[in-house]
Structure formats: C-alpha cells, structure tokens
Short mmCIF file of C-alpha atoms and ligand atoms in Angstrom, two decimals:
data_model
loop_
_atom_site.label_atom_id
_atom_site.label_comp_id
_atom_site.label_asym_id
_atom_site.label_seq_id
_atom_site.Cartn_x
_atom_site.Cartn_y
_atom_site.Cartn_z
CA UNK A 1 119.26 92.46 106.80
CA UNK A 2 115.64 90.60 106.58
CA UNK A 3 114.42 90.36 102.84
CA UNK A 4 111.33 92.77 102.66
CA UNK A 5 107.67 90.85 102.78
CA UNK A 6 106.95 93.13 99.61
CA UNK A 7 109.35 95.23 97.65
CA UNK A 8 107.90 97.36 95.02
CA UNK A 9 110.24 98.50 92.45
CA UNK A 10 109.69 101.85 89.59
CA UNK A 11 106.04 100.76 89.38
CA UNK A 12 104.13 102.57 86.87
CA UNK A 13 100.31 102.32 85.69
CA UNK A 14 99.42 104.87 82.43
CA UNK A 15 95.73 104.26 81.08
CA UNK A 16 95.51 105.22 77.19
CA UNK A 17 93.43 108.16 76.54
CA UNK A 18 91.66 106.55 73.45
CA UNK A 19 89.58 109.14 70.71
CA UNK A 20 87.42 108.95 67.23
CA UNK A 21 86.06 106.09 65.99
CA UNK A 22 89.05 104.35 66.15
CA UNK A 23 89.80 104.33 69.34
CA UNK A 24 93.12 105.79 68.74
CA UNK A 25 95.19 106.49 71.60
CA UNK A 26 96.41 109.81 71.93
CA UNK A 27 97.71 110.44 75.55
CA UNK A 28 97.97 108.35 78.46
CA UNK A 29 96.83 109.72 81.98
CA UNK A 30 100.06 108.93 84.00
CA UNK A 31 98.45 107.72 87.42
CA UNK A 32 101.41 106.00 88.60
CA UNK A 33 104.91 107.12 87.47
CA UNK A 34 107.80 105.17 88.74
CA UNK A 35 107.18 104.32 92.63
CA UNK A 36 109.46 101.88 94.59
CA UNK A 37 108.93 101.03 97.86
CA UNK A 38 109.66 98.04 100.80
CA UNK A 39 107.77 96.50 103.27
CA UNK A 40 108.81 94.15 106.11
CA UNK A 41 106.86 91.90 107.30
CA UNK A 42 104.70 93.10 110.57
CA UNK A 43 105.49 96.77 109.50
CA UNK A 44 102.52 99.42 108.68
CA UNK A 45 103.50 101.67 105.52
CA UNK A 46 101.57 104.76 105.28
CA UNK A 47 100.68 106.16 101.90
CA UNK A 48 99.27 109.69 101.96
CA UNK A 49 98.42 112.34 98.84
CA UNK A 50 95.15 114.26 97.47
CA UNK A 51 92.67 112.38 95.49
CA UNK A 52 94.06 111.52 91.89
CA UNK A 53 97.72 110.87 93.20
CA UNK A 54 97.52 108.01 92.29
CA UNK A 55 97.85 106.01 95.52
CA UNK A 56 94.35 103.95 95.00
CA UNK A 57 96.02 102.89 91.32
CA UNK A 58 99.09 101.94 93.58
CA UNK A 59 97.57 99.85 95.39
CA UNK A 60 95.32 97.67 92.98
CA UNK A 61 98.40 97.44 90.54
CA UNK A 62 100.26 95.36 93.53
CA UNK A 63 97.62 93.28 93.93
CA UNK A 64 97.48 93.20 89.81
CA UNK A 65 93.50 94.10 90.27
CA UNK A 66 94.67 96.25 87.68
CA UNK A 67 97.91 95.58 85.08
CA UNK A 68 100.50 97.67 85.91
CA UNK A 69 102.02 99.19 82.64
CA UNK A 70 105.62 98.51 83.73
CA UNK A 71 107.79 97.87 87.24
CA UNK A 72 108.71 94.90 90.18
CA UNK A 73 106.58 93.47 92.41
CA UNK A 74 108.03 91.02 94.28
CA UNK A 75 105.87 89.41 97.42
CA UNK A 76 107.51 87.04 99.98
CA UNK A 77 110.84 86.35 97.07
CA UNK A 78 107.75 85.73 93.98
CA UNK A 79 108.25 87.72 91.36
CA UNK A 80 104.37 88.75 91.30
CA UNK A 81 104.06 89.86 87.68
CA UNK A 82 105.27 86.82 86.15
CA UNK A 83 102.72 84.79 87.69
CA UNK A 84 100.05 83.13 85.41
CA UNK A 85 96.37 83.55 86.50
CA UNK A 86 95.85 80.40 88.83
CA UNK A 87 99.32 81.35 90.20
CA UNK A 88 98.01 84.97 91.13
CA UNK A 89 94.63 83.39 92.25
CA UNK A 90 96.37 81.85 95.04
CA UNK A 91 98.66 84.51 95.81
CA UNK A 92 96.09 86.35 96.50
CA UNK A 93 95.10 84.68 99.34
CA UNK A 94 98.24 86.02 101.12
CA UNK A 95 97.50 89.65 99.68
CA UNK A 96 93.95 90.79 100.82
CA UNK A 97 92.51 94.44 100.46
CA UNK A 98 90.14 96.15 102.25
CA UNK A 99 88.19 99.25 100.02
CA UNK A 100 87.25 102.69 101.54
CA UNK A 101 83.14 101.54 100.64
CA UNK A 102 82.28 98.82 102.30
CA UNK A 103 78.61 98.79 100.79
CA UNK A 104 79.67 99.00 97.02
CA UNK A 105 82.43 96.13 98.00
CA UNK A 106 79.83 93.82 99.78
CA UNK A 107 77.21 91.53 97.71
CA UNK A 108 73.81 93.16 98.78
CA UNK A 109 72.35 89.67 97.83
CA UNK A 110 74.88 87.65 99.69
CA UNK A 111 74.20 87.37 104.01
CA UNK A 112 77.04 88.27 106.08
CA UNK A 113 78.04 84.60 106.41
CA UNK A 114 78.02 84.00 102.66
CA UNK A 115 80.14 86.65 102.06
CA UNK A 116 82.66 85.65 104.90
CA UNK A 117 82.86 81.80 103.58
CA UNK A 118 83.06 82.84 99.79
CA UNK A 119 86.92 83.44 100.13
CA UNK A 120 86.97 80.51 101.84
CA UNK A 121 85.59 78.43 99.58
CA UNK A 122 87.70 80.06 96.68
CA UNK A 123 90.64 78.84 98.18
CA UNK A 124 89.68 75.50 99.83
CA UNK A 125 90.51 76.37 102.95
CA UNK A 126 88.77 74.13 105.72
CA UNK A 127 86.05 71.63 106.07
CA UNK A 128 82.13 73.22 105.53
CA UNK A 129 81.79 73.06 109.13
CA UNK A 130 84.73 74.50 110.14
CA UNK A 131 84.12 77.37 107.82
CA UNK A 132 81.34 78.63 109.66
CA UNK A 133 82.55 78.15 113.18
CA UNK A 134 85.76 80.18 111.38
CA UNK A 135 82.64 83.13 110.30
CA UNK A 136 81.36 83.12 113.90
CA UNK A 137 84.68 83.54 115.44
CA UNK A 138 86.16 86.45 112.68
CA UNK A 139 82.61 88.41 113.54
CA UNK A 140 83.43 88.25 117.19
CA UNK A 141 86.94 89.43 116.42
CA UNK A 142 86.39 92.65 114.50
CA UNK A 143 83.64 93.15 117.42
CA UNK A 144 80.07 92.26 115.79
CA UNK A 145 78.05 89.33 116.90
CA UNK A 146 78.39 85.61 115.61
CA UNK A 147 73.94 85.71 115.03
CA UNK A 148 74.88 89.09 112.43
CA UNK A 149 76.07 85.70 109.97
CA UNK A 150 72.51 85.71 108.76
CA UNK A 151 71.81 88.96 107.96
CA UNK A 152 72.34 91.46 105.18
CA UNK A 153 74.87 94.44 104.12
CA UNK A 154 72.18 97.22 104.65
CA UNK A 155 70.62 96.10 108.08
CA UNK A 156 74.48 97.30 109.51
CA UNK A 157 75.98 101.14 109.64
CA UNK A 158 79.08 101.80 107.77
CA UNK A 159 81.30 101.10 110.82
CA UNK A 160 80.05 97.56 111.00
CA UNK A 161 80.03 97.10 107.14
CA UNK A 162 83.58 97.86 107.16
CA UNK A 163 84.21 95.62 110.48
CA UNK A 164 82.94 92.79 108.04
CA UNK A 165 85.23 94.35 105.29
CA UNK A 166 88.09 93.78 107.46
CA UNK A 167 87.00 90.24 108.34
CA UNK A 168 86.47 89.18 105.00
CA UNK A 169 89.73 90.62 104.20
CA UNK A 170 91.00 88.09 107.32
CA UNK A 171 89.14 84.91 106.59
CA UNK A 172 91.83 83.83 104.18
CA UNK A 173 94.82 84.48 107.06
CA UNK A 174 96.70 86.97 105.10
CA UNK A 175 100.70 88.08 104.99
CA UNK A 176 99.59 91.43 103.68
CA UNK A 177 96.40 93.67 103.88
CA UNK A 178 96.08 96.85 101.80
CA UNK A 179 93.78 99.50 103.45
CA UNK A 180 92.67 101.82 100.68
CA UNK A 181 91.06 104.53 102.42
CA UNK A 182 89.62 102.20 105.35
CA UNK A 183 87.75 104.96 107.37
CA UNK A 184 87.70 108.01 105.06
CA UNK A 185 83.94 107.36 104.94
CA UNK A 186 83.28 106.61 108.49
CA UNK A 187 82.45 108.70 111.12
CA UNK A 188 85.57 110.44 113.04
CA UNK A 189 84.27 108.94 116.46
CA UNK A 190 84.28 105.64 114.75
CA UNK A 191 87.47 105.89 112.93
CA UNK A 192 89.17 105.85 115.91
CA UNK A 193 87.51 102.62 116.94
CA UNK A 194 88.38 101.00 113.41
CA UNK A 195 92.06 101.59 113.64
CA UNK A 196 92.34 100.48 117.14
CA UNK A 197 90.92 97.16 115.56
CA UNK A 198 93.55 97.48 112.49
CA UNK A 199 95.93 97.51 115.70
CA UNK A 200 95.05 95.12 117.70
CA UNK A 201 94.30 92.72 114.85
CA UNK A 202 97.96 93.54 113.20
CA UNK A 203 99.58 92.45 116.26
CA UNK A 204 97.58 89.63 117.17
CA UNK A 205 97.62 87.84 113.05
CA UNK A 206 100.95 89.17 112.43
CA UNK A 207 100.00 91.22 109.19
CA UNK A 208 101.79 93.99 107.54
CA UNK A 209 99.68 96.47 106.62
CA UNK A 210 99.93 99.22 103.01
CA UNK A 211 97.59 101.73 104.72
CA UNK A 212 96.51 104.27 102.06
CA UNK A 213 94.57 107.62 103.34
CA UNK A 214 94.25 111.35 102.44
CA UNK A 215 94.67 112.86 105.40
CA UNK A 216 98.43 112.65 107.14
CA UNK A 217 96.17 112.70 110.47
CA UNK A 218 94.73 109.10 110.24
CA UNK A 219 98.25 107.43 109.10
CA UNK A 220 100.53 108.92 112.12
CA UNK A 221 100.13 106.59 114.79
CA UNK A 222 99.20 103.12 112.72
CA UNK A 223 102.61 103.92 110.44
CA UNK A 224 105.78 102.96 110.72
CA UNK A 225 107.07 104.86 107.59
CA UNK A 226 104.91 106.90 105.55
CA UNK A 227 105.44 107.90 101.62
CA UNK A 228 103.82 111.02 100.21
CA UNK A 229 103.05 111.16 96.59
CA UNK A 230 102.21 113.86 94.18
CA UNK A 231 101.03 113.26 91.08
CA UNK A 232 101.88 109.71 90.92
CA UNK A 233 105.35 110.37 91.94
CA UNK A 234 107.08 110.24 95.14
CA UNK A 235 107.97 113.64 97.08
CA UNK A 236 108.93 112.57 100.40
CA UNK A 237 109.11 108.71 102.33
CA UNK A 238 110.17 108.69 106.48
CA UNK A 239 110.09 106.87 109.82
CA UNK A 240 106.04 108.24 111.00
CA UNK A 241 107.88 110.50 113.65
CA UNK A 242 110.53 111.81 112.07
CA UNK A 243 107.92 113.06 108.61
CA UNK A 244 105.88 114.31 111.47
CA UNK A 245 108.18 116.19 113.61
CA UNK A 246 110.78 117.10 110.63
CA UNK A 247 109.26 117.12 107.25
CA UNK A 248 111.11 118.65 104.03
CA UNK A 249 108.77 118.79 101.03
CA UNK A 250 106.93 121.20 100.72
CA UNK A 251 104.24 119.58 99.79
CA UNK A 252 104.40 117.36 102.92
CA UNK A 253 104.73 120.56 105.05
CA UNK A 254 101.44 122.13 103.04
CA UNK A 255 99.43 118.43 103.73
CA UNK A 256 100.80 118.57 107.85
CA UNK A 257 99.68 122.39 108.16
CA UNK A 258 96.28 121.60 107.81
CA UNK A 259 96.04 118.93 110.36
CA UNK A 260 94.43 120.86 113.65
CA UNK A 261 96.67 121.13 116.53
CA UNK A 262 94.61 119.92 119.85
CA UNK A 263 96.25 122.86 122.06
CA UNK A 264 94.60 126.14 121.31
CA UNK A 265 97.60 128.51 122.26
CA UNK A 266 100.27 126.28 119.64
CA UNK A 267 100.08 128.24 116.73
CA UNK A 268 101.11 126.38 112.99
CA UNK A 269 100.87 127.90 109.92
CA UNK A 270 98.61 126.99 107.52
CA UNK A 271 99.94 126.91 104.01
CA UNK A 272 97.23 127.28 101.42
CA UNK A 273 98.42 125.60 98.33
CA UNK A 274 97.03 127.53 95.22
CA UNK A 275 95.49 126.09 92.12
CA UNK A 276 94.11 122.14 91.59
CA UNK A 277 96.39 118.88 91.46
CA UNK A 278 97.00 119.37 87.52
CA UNK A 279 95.91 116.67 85.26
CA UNK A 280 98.03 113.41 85.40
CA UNK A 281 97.50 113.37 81.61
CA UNK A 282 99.52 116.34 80.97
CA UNK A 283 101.94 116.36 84.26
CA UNK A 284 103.93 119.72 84.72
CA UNK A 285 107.52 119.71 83.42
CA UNK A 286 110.64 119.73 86.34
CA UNK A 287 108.90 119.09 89.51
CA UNK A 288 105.45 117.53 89.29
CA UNK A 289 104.96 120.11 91.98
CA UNK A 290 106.28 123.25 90.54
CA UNK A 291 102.76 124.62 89.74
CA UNK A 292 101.40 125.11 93.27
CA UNK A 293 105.06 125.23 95.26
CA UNK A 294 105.42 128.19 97.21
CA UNK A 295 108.97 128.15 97.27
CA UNK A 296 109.78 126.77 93.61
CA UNK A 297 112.32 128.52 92.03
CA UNK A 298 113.55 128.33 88.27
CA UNK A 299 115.59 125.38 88.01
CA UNK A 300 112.00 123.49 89.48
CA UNK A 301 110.44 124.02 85.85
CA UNK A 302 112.79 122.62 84.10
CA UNK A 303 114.59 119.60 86.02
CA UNK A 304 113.15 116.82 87.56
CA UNK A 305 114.02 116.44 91.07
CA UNK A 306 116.39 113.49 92.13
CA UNK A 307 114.86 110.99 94.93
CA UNK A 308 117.81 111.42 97.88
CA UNK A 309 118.54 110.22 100.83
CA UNK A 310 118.74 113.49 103.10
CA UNK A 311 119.02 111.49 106.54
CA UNK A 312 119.76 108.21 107.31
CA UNK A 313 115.99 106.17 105.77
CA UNK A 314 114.78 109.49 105.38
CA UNK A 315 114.38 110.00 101.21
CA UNK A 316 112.88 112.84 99.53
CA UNK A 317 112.66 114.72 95.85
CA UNK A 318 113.20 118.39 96.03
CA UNK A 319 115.78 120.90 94.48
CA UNK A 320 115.74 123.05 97.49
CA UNK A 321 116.28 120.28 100.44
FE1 SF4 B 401 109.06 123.06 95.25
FE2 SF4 B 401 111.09 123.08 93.55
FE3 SF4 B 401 111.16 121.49 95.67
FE4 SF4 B 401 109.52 120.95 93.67
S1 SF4 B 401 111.74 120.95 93.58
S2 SF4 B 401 109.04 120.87 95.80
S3 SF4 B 401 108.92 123.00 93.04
S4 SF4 B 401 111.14 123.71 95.67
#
C-alpha cells in the first residue's frame, strides 16, 4: 500500500478560556478533539460540518498556522510538529491554503503581481525575471488576464479575487492545497466555475486537495472521501458516493436532507435538527451529538461512541449503526 501524502493522527486544538486579572484559565473551548485522518497524494478529502465544528481550526493546525495542543502530523514521511521554524518555513511551500475571503487574505496595498511574486521571493524560487513571466502565466491559468498583474485587490469581484487566491496558493508548486471554505462566499453561478478550476488545476499540477465546506452539496463531486465532524469530533468518514447514496449518522443524514433534490416529483425528507451546535467549551457528555439526535437513546448520554469500521473504508461513531 502507498504511504499517505499526509496522515493526520488524534489531532486536537483546545484554546484556554482565560478570566480575572490574572488571566487564569478556567476552561478550554475544545475546537478540535482527537481527529485522524489520511490523504494520498492526488486524492480530494472532503471535510464538511456547521460553523464552529471545528474544521477551519483543523485545517490551520496542519499547516501549524495555529499550534495544535496535541496529535501527528506527518506530511510526505516529516514528522511536521517536530520541525523548527525555518524547517516549517519551507515546508510550507509544499502545503499552501487557500481562505474562504479572498479580500481580507489579499494585501490591499500590494498589486496583483506583488502579491503573486511575494511567495516567490520567500522561498527563492526562480530568477526576477522568470518570476514574473511565472505571474503572467498562473493569471492566465486560473482564467484572468496577464495585464490584471498591475492592478489592485478591489478593482476585481470576489470570483476573480479568489482566482488570484488560488494562484497565489500555486505560485510556490504545491504537494498539498487546503481549501477552507473556497466558494462559500461566492456567487452559486460562480462556484461552479471555481471548482471546475480546482479540477482542472488538480489534475493538471498533480495536487491533493483538504477541501473544507459547510454544505455536503459543494464537496460531492470534487471528493474522493469525505469526513463529517460534529463538534470537533468525527461522526462519519466515506468514499463521496457511498456517504452520498448510503449515509449512517444521523447527523450526516440531517446535513444531506437539506441539500435540494433537482427533480421536483423525488421526494426526501427533511430532518430539522432542533436546538444550536452546543458550546465546544462545555461539549455534551456520551455522544457530542446526543442533544439534537432524533434517534438518541439512553446509552447516547452517557457513553461515548466508538469510531468503527461498518463497511469496508466506510468508518463512523454511532451507538445505533
Ligand atoms: Fe444519535 Fe446516539 Fe448515534 Fe449519537 S450515538 S448519533 S446520539 S443515535
């Protein structure tokens, strides 16, 4: 079996809930509680939950733009926590992210082709004049044109802003690019357009992709496997068709009833899940989901689920599966 491109093992991020006027800290908010996860290389991995799931923490804490409290990260065999800060510096050249704003993650003072050579630069990569020929060439890639180079973040819409997201995120030739919420602020007509790009651009550099979303809808046909979290945990992980066509959690089932169906005589049940996401500072006891299930029986209040394999790759945490 091929080694995984990233393998992501109990990975957990708690920030300290600090009071008074000394700071004391007395709770933690438990964003991230114990997530492992693989990757191979070329493969698209879905991540899908509510806002406050914890998947953006997930995300950052691979890349280490945040410490992660405790876990594994390994990337490409490197053990990616153990590496000191010029080590991680150029790791990161192989681990790019693209953020769900593209206009609070581009430098309103910085052109187009400033902010496409500053990675670049940061990482020596190519002579000054190939660098730009390498700016005109990634803006005709993600579809703008090579004269945008000299103009600014808020001459563009927020389709194009994240087009130069995603060639930022390219300029450096990646192994890995995490998507955190890549089109949840973009248009649905141009959503569409940005993940065929994502596509086209996955097959043609070769990247595996950690795409991160809210809505089950956008992840089904750029995933390979997608993992649903809850509360920082993980309820469910499949193949993209079998989650689709088969899923077990209930939670899952809750998030893929409120996806519209195109043909207006199908009928699927919406399944209204009652109450908010509780607080990941004070987590419910048993399953994290036990508060809002609509099948959760005793036993779910008191006793954490196991993670299982029900099916051959297909893993999932619930008593009643
Ligand atoms: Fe619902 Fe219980 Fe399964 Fe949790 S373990 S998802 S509460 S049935």
């Amino acid at each position: 079996m091929t080694e995984a491109l990233l393998q992501v093992e109990e990975l957990v991020k708690y920030f300290p809930i600090r009071r008074g006027v000394l700071q004391r800290t007395v709770g933690h908010v438990k964003a991230v509680d114990g997530i492992s996860f693989a990757v191979n290389q070329g493969e698209t991995l879905g991540v899908v939950g509510e806002s406050g799931c914890g998947k953006s923490t997930m995300g950052r804490s691979v890349l280490r733009l945040i410490e992660p409290t405790k876990g594994k990260v390994t990337f490409n065999g490197k053990n990616v926590l153990s590496l000191n800060k010029p080590e991680m510096r150029a790791m990161r050249r192989e681990m790019q992210i693209v953020f769900q704003d593209p206009y609070a993650s581009l430098n309103p003072r910085y052109t187009i082709g400033q902010t496409l050579l500053e990675p670049m630069k940061i990482h020596n990569l190519h002579s000054p004049g190939e660098r730009m020929q390498k700016v005109h060439s990634l803006l005709e890639r993600v579809g703008l044109a090579s004269e945008y180079a000299r103009r600014f973040p808020h001459e563009f819409s927020g389709g194009q802003r994240q087009r130069v997201g995603i060639a930022r995120a390219l300029a450096v030739n990646p192994k890995l690019v995490i998507l955190d919420e890549p089109v949840a602020a973009l248009d649905v007509s141009v959503q569409s357009q940005v993940l065929n790009l994502l596509e086209d651009l996955q097959d043609e550099f070769h990247l595996t992709y950690v795409f991160i979303a809210h809505d089950l809808s956008v992840v089904r046909h750029i995933s390979d496997r997608v993992m649903v979290l809850y509360l920082g945990r993980m309820a469910e992980v499949a193949d993209s068709e079998e989650l689709f066509t088969n899923p077990l959690h209930p939670y899952t089932k809750a998030l893929l009833s409120a996806i519209p169906v195109p043909d207006p005589d199908a009928k699927r049940e919406r399944i209204i899940l009652q109450g908010d996401l509780p607080s990941p500072a004070n987590p419910p006891s048993g399953c994290p989901f036990h508060t809002r299930c609509p099948v959760a029986v005793d036993k779910c209040r008191q006793e954490v689920p196991a993670w299982r394999e029900v099916k051959s790759s297909h893993h999932v945490a619930c008593h009643l599966v």
